[in-house]
PDB file of C-alpha atoms in Angstrom:
ATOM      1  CA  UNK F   1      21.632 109.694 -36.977  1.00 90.00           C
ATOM      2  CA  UNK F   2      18.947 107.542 -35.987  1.00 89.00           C
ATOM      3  CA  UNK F   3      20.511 104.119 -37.147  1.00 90.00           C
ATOM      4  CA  UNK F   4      23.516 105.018 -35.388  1.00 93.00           C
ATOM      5  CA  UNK F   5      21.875 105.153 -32.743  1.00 95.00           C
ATOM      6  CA  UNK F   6      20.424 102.079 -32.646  1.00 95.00           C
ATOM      7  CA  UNK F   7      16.554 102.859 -33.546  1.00 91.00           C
ATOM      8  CA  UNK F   8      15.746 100.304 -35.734  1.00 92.00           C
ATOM      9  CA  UNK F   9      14.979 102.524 -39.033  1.00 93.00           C
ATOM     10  CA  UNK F  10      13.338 100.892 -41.958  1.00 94.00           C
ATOM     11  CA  UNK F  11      15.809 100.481 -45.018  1.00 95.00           C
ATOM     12  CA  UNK F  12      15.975 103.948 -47.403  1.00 96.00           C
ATOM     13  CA  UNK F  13      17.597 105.842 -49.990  1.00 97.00           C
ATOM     14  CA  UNK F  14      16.881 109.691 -50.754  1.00 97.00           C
ATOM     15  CA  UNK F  15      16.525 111.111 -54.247  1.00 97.00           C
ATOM     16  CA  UNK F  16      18.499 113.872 -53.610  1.00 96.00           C
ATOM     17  CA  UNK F  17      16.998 117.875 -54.548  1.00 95.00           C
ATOM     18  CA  UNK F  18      19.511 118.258 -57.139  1.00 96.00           C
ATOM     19  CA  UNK F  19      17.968 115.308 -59.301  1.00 96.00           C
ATOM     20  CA  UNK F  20      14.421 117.401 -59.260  1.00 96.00           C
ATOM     21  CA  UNK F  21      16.400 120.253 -60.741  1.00 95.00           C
ATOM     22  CA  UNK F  22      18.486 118.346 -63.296  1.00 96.00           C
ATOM     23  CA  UNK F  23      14.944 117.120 -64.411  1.00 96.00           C
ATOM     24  CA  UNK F  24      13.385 120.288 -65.039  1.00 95.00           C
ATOM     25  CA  UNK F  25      16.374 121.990 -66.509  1.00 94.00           C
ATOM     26  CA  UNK F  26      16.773 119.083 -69.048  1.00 95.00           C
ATOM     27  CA  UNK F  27      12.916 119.000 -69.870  1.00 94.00           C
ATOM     28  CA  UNK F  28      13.083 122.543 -70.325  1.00 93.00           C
ATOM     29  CA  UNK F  29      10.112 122.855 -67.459  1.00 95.00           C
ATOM     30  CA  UNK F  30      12.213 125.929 -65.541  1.00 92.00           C
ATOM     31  CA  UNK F  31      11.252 128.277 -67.946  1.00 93.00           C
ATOM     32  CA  UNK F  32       7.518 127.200 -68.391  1.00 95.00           C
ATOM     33  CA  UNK F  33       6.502 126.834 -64.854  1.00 94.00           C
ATOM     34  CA  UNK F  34       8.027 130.237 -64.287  1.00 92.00           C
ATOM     35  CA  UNK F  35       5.904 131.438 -66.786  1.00 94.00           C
ATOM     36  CA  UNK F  36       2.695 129.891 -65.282  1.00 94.00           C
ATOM     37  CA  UNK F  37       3.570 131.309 -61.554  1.00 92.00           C
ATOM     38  CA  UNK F  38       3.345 134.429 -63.223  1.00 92.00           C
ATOM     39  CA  UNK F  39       0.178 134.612 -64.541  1.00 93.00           C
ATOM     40  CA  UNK F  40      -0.969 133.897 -60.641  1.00 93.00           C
ATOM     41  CA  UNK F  41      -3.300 136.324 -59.382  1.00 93.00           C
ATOM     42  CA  UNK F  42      -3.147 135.498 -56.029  1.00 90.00           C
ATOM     43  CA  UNK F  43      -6.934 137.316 -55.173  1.00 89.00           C
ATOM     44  CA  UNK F  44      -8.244 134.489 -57.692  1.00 93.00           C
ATOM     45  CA  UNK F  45      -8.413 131.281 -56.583  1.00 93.00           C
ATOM     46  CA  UNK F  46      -9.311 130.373 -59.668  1.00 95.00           C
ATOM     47  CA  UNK F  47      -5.677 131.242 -61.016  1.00 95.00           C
ATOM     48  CA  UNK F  48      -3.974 129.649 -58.413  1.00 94.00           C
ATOM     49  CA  UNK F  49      -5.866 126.535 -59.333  1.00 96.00           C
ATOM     50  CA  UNK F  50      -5.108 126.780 -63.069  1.00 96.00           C
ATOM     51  CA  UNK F  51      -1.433 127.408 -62.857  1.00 96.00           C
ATOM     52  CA  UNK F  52      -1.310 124.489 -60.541  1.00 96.00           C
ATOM     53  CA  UNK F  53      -3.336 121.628 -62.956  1.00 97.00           C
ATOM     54  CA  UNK F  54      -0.954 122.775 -65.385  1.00 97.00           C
ATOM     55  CA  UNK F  55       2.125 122.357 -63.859  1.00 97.00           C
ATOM     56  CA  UNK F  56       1.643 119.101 -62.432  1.00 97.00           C
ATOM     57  CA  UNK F  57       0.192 118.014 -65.638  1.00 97.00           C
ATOM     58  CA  UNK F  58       3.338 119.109 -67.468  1.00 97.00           C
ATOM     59  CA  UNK F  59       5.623 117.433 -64.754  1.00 97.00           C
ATOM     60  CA  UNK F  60       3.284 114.554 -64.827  1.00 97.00           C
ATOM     61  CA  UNK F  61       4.026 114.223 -68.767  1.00 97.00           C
ATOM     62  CA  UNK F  62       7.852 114.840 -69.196  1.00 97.00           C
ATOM     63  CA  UNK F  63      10.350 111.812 -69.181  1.00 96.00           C
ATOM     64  CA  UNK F  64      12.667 110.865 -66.551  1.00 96.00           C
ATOM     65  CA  UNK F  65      15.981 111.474 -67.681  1.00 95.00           C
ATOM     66  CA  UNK F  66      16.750 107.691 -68.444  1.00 97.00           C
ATOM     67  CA  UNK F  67      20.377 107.005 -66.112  1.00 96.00           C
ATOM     68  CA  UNK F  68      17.984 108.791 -63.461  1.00 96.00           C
ATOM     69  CA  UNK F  69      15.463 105.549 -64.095  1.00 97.00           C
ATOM     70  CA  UNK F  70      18.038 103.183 -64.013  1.00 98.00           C
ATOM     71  CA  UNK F  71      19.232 104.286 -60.625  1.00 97.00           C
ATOM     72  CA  UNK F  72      16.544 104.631 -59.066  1.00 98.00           C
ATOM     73  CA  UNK F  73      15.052 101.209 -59.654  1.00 98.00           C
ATOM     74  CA  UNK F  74      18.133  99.506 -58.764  1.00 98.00           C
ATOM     75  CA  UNK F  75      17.807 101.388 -55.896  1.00 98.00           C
ATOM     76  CA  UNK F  76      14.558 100.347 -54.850  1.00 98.00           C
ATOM     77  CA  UNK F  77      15.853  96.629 -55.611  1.00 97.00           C
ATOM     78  CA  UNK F  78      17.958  96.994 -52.737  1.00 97.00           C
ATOM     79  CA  UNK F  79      15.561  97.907 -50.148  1.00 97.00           C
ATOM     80  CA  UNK F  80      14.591  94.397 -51.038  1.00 95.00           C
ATOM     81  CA  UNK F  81      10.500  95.457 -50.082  1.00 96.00           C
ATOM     82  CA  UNK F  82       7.654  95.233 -52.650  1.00 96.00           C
ATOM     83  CA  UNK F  83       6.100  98.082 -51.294  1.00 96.00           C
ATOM     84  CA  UNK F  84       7.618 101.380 -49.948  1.00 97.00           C
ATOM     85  CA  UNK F  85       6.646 104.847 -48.819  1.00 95.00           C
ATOM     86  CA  UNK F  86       7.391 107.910 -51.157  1.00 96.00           C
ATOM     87  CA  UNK F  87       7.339 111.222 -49.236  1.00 93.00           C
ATOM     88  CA  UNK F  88       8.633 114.438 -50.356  1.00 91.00           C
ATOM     89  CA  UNK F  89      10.841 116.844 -48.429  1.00 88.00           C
ATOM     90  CA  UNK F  90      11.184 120.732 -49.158  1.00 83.00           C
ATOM     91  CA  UNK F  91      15.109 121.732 -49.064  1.00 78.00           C
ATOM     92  CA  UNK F  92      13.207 124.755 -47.400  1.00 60.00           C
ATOM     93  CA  UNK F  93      11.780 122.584 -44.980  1.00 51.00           C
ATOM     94  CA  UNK F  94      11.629 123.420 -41.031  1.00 50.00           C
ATOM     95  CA  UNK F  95      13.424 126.304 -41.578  1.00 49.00           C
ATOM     96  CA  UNK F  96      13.527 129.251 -39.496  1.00 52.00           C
ATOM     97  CA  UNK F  97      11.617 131.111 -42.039  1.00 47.00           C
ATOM     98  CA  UNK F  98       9.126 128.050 -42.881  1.00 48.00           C
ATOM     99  CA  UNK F  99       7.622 124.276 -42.064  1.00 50.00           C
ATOM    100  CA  UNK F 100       6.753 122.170 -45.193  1.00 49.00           C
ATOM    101  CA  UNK F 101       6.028 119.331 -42.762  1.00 52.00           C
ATOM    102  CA  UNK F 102       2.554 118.187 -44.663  1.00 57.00           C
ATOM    103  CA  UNK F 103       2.368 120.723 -47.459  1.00 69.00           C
ATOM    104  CA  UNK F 104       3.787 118.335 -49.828  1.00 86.00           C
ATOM    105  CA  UNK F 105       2.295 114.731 -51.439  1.00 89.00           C
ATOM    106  CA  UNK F 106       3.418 111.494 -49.569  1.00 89.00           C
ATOM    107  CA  UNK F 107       2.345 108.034 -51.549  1.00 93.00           C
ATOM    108  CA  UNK F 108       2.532 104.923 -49.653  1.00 92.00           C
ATOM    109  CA  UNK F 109       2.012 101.248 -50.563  1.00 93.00           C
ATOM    110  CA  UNK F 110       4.060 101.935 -53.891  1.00 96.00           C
ATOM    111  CA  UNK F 111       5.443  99.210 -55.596  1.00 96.00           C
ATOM    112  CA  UNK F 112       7.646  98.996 -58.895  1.00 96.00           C
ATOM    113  CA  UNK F 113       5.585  99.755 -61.553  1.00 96.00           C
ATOM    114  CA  UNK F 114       4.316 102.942 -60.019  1.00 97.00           C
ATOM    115  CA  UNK F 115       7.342 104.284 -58.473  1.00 98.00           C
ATOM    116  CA  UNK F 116       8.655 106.652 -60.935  1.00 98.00           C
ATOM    117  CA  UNK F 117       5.841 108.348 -61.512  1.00 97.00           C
ATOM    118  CA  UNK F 118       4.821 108.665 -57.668  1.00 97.00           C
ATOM    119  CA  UNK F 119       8.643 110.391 -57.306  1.00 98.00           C
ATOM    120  CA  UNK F 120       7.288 112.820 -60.136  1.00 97.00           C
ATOM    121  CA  UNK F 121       4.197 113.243 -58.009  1.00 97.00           C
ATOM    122  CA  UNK F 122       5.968 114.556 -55.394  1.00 96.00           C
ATOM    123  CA  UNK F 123       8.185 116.485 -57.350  1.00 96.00           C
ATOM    124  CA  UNK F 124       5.306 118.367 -58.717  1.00 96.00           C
ATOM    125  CA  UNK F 125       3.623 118.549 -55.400  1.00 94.00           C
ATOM    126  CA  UNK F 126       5.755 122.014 -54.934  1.00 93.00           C
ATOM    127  CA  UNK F 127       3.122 123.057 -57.012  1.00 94.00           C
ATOM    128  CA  UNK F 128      -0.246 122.590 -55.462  1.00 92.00           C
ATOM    129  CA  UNK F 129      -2.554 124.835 -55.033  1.00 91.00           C
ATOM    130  CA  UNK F 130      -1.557 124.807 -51.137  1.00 88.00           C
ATOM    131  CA  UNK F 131       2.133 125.137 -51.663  1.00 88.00           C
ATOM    132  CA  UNK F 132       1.908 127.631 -54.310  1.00 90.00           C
ATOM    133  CA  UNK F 133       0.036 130.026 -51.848  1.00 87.00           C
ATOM    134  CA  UNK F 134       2.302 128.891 -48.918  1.00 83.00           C
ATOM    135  CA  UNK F 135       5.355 129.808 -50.704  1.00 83.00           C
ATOM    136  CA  UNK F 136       3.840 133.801 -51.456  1.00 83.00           C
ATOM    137  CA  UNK F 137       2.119 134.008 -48.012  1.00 83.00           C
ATOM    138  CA  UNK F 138       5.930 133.334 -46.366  1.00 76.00           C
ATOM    139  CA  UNK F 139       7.077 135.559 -49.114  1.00 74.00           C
ATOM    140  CA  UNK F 140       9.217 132.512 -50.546  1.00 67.00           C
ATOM    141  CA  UNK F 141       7.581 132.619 -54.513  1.00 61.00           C
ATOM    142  CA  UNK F 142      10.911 134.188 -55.975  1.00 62.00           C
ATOM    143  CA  UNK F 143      13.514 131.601 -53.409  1.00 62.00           C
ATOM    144  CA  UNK F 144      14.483 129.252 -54.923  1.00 75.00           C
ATOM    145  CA  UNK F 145      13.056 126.329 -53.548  1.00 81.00           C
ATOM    146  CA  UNK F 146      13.401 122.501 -54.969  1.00 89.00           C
ATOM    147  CA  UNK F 147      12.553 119.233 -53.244  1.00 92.00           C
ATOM    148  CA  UNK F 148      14.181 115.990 -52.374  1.00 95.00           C
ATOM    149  CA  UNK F 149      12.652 112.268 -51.887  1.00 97.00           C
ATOM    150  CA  UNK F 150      12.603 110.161 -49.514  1.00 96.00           C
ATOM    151  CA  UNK F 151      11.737 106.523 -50.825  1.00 98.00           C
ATOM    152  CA  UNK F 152      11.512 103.818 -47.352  1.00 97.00           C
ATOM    153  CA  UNK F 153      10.487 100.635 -47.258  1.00 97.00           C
ATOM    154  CA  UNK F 154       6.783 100.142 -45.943  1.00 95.00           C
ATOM    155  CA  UNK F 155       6.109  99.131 -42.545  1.00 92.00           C
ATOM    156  CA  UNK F 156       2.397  97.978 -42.055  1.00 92.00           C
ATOM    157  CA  UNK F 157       2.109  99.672 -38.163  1.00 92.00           C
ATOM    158  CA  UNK F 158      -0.720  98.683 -36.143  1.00 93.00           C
ATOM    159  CA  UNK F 159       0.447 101.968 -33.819  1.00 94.00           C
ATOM    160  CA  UNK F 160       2.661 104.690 -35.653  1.00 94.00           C
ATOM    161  CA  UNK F 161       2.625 108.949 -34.909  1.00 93.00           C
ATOM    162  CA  UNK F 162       5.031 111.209 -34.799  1.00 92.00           C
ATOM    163  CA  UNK F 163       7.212 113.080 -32.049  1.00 93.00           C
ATOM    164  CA  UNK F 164       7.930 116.690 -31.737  1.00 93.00           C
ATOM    165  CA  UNK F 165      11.369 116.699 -29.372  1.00 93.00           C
ATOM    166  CA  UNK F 166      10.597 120.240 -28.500  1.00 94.00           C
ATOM    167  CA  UNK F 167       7.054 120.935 -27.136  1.00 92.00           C
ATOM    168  CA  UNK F 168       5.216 122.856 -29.935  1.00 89.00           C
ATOM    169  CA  UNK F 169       2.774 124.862 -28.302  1.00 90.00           C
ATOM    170  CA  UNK F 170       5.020 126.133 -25.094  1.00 91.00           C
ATOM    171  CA  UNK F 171       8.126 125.856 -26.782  1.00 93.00           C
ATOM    172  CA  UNK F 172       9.347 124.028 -23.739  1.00 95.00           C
ATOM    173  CA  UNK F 173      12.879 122.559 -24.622  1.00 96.00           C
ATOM    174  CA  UNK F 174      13.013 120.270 -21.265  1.00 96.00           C
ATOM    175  CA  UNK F 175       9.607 118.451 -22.698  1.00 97.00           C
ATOM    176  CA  UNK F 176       8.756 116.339 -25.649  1.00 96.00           C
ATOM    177  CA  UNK F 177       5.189 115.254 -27.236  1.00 96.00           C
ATOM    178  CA  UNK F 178       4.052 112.125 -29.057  1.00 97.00           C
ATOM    179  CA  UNK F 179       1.159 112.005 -30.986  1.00 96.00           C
ATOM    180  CA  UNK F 180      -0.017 108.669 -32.374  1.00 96.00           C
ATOM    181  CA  UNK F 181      -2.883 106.815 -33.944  1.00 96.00           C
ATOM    182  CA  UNK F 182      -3.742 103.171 -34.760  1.00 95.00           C
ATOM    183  CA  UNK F 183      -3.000 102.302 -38.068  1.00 94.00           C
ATOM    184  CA  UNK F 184      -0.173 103.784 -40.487  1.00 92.00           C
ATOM    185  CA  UNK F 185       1.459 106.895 -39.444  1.00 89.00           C
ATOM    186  CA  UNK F 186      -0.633 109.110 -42.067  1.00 86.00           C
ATOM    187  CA  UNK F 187      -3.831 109.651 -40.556  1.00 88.00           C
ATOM    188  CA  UNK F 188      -1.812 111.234 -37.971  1.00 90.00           C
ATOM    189  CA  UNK F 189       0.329 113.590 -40.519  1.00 84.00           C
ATOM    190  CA  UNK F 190      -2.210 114.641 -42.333  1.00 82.00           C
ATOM    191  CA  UNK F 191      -4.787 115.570 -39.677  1.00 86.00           C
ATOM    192  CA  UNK F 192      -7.444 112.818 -40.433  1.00 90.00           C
ATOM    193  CA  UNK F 193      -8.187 112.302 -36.980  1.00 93.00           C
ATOM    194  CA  UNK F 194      -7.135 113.773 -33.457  1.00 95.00           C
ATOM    195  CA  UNK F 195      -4.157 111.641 -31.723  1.00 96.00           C
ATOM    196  CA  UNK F 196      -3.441 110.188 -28.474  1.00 97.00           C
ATOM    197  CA  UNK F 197      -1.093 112.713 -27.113  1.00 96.00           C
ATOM    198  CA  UNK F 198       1.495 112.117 -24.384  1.00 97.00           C
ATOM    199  CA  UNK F 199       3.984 114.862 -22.905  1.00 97.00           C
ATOM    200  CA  UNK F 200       7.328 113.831 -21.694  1.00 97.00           C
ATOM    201  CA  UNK F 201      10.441 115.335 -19.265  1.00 97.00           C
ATOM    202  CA  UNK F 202      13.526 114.867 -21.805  1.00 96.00           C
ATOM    203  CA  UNK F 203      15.746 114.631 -18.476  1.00 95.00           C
ATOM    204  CA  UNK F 204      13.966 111.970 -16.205  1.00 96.00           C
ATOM    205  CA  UNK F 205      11.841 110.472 -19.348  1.00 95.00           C
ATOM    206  CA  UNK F 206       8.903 110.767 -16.935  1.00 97.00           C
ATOM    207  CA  UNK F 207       5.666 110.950 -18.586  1.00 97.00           C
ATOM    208  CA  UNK F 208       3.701 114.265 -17.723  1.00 96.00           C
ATOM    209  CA  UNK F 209       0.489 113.891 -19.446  1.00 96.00           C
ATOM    210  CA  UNK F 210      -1.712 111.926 -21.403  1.00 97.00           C
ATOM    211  CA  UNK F 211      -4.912 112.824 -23.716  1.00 96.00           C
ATOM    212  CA  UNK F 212      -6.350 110.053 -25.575  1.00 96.00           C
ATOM    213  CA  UNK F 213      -9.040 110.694 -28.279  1.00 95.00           C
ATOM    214  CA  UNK F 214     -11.404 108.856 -29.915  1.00 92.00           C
ATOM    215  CA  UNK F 215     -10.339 107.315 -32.679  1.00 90.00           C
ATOM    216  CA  UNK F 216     -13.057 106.629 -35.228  1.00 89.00           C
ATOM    217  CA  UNK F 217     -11.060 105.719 -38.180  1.00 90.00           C
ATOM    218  CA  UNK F 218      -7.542 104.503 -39.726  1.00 90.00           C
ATOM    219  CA  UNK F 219      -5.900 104.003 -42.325  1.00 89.00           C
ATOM    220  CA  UNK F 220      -4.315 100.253 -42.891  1.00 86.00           C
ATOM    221  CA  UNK F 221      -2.630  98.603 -45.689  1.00 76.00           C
ATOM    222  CA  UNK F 222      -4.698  95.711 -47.146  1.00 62.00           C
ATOM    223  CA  UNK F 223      -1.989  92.692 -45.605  1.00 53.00           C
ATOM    224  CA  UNK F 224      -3.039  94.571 -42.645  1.00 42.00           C
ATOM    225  CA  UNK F 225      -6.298  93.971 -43.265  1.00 40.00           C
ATOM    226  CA  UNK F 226      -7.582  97.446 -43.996  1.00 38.00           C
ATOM    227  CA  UNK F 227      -7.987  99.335 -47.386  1.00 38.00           C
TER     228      UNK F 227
END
């Protein structure tokens, strides 16, 4: 929607959710991660943290169904970038019932050689320790819930954030917020630091409010000249 609009949109593809499960179902992983959720005691941390070392260690070690490889790579060919952003997206996500929005791993400067396993990475990132007790605290553990990725070409921002077209905290629909940072766009995302803030009319695009905060860090790619 936002191409055809005319926002100029870095160059994508999406590893669709249905890929995650073919993976799993041909490794035989369904049955075995099942079997590790339920020896979760979710009163012990402890367990939680087991089950999840596990998991991602067993994701972490099965093979990519190979015409999965192949596609994918020749995918990332076409974005014609030698470094993109690998994010992972909950088919749960921003539900009524649920927000993913940071609960799951996002890798950026990734380049070729690292790609694959980085899209395992975030397939396995369902399973942190965080998500893992997300999912039973929103009473999700026995939904089924799988995960698509999103796989963009890198933009090395000097500015980036994020905007929330309904205000979060009133739940005013007439007002929007942005919240941005210097540097890339995941300092912001993940909470490193407190944004700039600025609150917007949707209707007359008049700009209601501003908070600026100090901004002690960021986070820069090194052709940006940060680490």
């Amino acid at each position: 929607e936002m191409p055809k609009a005319g926002i100029p949109v870095p160059p994508w593809f999406v590893i669709l959710a249905e890929a995650f499960d073919r993976f799993l179902h041909e490794t035989d992983l369904e049955v075995d991660i099942e079997a590790q959720l339920k020896k979760v005691k979710y009163g012990e941390v402890s367990t939680v943290e087991r089950a999840s070392r596990v998991i991602r260690d067993m994701v972490s070690k099965a093979k990519m169904p190979k015409d999965l490889q192949i596609i994918i790579t020749a995918e990332f060919k076409k974005l014609k970038s030698p470094l993109v952003a690998v994010r992972s997206s909950a088919t749960t996500e921003d539900s009524k019932a649920a927000s993913w929005a940071g609960e799951l791993d996002t890798f950026l400067n990734t380049n070729a050689k690292t790609l694959l396993n980085r899209v395992k990475a975030c397939w396995s990132s369902l399973f942190t320790p965080r998500a893992i007790f997300y999912r039973h605290e929103k009473k999700m553990h026995k939904a089924k819930v799988s995960v698509a990725v999103a796989v963009q070409a890198m933009v090395q921002s000097e500015i980036a954030g994020i905007v929330f077209t309904v205000h979060p905290v009133t739940k005013d629909k007439k007002q929007m917020i942005i919240e941005a940072g210097w540097g890339l766009g995941e300092a912001v995302v993940s909470g490193q630091i407190t944004p700039d803030s600025y609150v917007i009319d949707k209707k007359s695009w008049r700009l209601m409010d501003i908070n600026v905060a100090e901004q002690q860090k960021y986070i820069a790619g090194k052709s940006a000249g940060g680490n």
